[in-house]
CSV table of C-alpha atoms and ligand atoms in Angstrom, one decimal:
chain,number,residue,atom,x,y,z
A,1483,UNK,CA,-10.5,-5.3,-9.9
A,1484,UNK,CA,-8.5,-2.3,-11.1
A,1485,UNK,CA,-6.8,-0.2,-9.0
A,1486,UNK,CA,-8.8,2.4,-7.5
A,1487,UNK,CA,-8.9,6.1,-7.3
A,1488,UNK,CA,-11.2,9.1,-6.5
A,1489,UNK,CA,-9.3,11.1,-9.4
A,1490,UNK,CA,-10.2,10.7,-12.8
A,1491,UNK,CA,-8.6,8.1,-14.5
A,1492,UNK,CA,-6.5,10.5,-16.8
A,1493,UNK,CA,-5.3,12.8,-13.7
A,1494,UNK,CA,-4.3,10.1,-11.6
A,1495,UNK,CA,-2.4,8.7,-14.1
A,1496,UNK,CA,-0.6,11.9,-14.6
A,1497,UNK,CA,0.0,12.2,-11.2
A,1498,UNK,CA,1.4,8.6,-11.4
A,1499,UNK,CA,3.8,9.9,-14.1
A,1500,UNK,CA,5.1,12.7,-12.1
A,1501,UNK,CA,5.8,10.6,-9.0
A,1502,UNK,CA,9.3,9.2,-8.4
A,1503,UNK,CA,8.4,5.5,-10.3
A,1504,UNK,CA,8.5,2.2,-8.8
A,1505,UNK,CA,12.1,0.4,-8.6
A,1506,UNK,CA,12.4,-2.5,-9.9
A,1507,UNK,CA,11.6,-4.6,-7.5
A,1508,UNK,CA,8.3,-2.9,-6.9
A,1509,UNK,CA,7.7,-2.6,-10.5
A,1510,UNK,CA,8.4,-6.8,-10.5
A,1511,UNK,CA,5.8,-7.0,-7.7
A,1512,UNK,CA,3.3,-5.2,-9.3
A,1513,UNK,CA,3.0,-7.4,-11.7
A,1514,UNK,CA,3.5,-10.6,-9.5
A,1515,UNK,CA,0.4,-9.3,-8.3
A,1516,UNK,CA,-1.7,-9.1,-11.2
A,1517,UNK,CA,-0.9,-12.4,-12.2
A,1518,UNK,CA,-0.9,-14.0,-8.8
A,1519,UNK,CA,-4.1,-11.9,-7.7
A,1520,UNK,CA,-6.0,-12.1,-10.1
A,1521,UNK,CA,-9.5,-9.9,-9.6
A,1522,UNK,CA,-8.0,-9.3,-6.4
A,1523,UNK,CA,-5.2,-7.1,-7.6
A,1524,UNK,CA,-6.5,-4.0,-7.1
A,1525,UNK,CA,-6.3,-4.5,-3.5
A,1526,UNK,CA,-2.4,-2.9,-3.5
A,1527,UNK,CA,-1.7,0.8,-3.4
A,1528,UNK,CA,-1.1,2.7,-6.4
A,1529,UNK,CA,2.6,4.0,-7.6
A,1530,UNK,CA,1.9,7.4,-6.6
A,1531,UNK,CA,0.4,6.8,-3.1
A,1532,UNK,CA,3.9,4.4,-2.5
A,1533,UNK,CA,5.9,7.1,-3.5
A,1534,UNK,CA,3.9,9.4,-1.2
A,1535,UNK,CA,4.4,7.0,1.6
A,1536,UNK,CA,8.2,6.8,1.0
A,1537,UNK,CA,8.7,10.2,1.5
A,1538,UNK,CA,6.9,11.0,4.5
A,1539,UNK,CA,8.8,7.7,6.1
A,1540,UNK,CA,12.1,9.4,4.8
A,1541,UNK,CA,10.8,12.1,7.0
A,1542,UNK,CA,9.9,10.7,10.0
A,1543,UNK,CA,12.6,8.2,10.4
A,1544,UNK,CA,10.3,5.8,12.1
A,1545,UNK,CA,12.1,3.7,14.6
A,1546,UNK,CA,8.7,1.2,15.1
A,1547,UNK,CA,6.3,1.4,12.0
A,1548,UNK,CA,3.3,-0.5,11.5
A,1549,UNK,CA,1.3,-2.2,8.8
A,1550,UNK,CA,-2.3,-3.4,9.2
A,1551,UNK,CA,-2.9,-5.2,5.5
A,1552,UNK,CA,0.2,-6.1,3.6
A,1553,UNK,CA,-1.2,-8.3,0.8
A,1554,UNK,CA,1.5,-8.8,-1.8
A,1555,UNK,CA,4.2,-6.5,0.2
A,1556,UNK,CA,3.6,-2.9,-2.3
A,1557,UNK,CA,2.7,-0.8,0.7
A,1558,UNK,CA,5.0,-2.5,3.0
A,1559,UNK,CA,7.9,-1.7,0.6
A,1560,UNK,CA,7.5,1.5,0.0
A,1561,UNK,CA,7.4,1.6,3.9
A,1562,UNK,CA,10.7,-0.4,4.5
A,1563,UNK,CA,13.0,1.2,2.0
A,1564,UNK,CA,12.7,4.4,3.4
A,1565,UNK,CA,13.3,3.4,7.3
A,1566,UNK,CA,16.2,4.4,8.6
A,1567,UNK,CA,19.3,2.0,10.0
A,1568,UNK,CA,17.7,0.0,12.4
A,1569,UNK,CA,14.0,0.8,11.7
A,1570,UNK,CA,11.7,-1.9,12.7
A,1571,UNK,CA,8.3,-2.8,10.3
A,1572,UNK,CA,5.8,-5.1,12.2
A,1573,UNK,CA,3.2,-6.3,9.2
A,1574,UNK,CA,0.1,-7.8,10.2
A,1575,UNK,CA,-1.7,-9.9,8.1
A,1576,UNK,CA,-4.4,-13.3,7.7
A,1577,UNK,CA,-3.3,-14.7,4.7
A,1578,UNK,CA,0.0,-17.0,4.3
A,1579,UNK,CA,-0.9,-17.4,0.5
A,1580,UNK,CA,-0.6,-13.3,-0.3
A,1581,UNK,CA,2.4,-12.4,2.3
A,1582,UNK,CA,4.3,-15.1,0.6
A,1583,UNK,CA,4.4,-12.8,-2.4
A,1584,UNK,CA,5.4,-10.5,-0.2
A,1585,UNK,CA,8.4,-12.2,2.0
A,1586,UNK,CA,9.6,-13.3,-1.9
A,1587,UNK,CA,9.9,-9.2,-2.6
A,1588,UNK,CA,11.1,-8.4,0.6
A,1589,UNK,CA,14.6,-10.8,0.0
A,1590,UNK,CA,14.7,-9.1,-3.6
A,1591,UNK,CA,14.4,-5.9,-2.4
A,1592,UNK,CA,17.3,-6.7,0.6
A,1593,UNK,CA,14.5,-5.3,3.6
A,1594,UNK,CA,13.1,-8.6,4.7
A,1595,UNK,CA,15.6,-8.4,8.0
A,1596,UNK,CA,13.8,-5.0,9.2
A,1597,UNK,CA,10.3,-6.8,8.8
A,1598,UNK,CA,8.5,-8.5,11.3
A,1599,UNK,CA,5.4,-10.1,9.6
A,1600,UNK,CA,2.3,-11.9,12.0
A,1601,UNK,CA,-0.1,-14.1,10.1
A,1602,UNK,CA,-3.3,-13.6,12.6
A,1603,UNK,CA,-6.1,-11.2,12.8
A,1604,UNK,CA,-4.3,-7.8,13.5
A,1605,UNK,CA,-6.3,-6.3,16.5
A,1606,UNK,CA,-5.1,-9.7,18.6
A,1607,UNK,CA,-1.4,-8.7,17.2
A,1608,UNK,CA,-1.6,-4.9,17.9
A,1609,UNK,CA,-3.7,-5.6,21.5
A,1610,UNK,CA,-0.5,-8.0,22.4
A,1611,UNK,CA,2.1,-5.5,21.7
A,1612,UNK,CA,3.3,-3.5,25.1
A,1613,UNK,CA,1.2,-0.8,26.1
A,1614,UNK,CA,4.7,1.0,26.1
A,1615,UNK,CA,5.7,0.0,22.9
A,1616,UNK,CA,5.7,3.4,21.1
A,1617,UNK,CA,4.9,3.3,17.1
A,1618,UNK,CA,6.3,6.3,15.1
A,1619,UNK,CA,4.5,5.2,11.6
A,1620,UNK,CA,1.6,3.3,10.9
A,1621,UNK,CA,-0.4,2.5,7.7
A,1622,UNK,CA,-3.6,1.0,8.6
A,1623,UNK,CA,-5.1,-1.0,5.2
A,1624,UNK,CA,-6.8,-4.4,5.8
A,1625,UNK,CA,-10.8,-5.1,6.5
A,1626,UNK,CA,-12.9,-1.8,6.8
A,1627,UNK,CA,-14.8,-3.0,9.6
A,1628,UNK,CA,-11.4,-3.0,11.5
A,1629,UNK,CA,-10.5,0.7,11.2
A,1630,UNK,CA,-11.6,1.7,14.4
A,1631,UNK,CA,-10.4,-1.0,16.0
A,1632,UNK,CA,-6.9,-0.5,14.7
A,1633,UNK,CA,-6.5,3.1,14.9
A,1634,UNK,CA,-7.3,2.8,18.9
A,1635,UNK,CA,-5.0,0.5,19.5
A,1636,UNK,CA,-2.2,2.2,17.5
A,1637,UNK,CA,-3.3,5.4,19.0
A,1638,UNK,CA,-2.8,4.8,22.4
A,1639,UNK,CA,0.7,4.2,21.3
A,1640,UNK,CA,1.5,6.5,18.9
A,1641,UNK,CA,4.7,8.7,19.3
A,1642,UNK,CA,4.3,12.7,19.8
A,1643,UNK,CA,6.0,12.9,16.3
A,1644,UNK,CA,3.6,10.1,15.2
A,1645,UNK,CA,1.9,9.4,12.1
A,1646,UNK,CA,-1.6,7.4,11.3
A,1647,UNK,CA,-2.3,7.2,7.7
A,1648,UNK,CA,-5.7,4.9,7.1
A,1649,UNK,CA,-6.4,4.0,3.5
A,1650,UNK,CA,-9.5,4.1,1.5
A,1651,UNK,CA,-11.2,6.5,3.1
A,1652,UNK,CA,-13.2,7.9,0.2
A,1653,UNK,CA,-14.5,4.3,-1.0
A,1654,UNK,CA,-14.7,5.0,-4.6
A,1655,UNK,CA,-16.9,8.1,-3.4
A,1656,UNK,CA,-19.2,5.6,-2.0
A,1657,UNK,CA,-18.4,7.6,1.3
A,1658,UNK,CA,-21.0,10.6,0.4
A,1659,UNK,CA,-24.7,10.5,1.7
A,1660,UNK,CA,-26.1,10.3,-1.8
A,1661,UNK,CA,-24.0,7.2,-3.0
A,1662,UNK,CA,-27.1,5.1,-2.1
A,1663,UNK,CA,-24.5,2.3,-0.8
A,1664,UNK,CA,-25.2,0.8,2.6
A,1665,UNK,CA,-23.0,-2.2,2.7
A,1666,UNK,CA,-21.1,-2.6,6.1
A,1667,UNK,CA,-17.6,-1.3,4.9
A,1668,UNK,CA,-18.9,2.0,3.5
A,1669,UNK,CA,-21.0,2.3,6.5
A,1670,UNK,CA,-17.7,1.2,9.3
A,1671,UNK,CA,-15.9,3.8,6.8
A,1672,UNK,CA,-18.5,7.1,6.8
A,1673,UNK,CA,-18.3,6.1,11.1
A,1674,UNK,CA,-14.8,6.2,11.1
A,1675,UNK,CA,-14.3,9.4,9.1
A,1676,UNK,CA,-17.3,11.5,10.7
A,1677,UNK,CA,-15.4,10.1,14.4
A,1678,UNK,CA,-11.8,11.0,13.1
A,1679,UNK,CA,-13.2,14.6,12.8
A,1680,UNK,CA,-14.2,15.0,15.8
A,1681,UNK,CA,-11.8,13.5,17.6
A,1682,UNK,CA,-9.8,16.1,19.7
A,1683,UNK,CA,-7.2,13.6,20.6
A,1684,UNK,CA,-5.7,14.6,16.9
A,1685,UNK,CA,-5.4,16.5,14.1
A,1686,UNK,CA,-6.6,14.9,11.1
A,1687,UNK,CA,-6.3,15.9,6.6
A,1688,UNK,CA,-8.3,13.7,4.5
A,1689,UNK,CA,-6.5,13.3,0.9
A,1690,UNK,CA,-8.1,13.1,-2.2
A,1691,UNK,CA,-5.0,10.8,-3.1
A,1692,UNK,CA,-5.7,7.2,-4.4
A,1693,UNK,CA,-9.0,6.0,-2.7
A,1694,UNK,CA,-8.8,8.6,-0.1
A,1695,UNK,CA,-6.1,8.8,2.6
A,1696,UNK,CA,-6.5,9.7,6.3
A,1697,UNK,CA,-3.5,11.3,7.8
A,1698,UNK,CA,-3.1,11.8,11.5
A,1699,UNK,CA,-1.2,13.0,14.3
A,1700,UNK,CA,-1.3,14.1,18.1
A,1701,UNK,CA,-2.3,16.9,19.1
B,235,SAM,C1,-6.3,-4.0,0.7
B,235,SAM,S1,-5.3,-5.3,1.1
B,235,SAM,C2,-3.7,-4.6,1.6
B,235,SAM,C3,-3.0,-4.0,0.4
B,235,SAM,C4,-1.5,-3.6,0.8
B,235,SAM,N1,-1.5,-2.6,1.7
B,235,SAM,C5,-0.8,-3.3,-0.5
B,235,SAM,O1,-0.5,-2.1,-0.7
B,235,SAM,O2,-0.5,-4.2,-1.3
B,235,SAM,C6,-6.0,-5.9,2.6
B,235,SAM,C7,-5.2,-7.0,3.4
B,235,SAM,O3,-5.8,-7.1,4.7
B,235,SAM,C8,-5.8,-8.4,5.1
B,235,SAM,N2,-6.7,-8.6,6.2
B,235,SAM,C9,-8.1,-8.7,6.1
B,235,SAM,N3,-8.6,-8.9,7.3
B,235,SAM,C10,-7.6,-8.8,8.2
B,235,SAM,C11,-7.5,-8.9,9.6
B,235,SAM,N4,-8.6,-9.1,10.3
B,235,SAM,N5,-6.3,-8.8,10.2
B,235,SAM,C12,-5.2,-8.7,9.4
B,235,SAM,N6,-5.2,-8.6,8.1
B,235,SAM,C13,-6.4,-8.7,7.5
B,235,SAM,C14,-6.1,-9.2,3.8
B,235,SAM,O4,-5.6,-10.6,3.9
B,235,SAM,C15,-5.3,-8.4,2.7
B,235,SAM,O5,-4.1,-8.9,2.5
């Protein structure tokens, strides 16, 4: 499964090109992935959307961030290179056999001490963190059925300054009314988005970047 994204092929690969590229670690991981992952490769964020993520961390400075879906580790790199000294990553994940791709990456890329990793279904990891325990970053990417889920949990302890960004959110434009697709993830995802803007706890912009990207904060 390539890589997908609601811009034409040709535009998001110029956008790629005009992004600051992958390291080399990242670059290493991305094709790690393809070989490792097979069909399923297409699961991890494009170049441009990582570079995206590492400059709005670089922003925000996150003491806590979070990572629902870490796969082969793309995401969560892009996240933990840009935290600041003594920024904390919790990545939540089910698989052992994808995240060891990523804990390999991590130790190249010299982040794996500012990474906390939990191999169990992530609204049992997220419900058992302390109701106090503020998050300043999250990136919310695993099962679509799980959105809502994870961005009420999250939410209830996001920070003022906090961000939400939710992947996927556009579905391959399987999202609008006249895609004809009914499946239960583009279904859990048209609930979530049509919620998300209406909800008056935040503020919410939907990206056209990579598959779609939900960004929100507290209003
Ligand atoms: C789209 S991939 C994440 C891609 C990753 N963010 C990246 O850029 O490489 C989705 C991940 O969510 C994980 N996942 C699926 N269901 C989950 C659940 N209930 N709890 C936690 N993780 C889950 C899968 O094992 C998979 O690794």
């Amino acid at each position: 499964m390539a890589r997908r994204s609601i811009a034409a092929a040709d535009i998001a690969d110029y956008a790629t090109a005009h992004s600051t590229p992958p390291d080399e670690v990242q670059r290493a991981l991305q094709t790690a992935t393809t070989e490792i992952a097979g069909p399923f490769a297409g699961m991890q964020i494009g170049a441009d959307q990582g570079a995206f993520m590492s400059v709005l961390v670089s922003i925000l400075q996150p003491a806590f961030a979070v990572e629902v879906g870490t796969f082969t580790g793309y995401s969560s790199l892009a996240i933990a290179k840009a935290l600041p000294e003594g920024g904390r990553l919790l990545c939540c994940d089910i698989s052992e056999e994808w995240t060891d791709v990523a804990r390999d990456h991590w130790a190249k890329a010299g982040v794996a001490d500012r990474i906390d990793l939990v191999i169990a279904p992530a609204v049992e990891t997220l419900a058992a963190l302390p109701a106090d325990q503020q998050i300043d970053f999250a990136f919310i990417d695993a099962d679509k059925t799980g959105y809502r889920s994870y961005y009420e949990e999250i939410l209830q302890r996001l920070a003022p300054q906090g961000v939400i960004l939710i992947d996927n959110t556009l579905w391959g434009a399987q999202v609008l009314a006249d895609s004809g697709a009914e499946d239960d993830d583009t279904q859990a995802i048209r609930a979530l988005n049509d919620f998300l803007a209406t909800d008056e706890r935040v503020e919410v912009a939907q990206l056209t970047l990579g598959d779609g990207v939900t960004m929100v904060r507290r209003r």
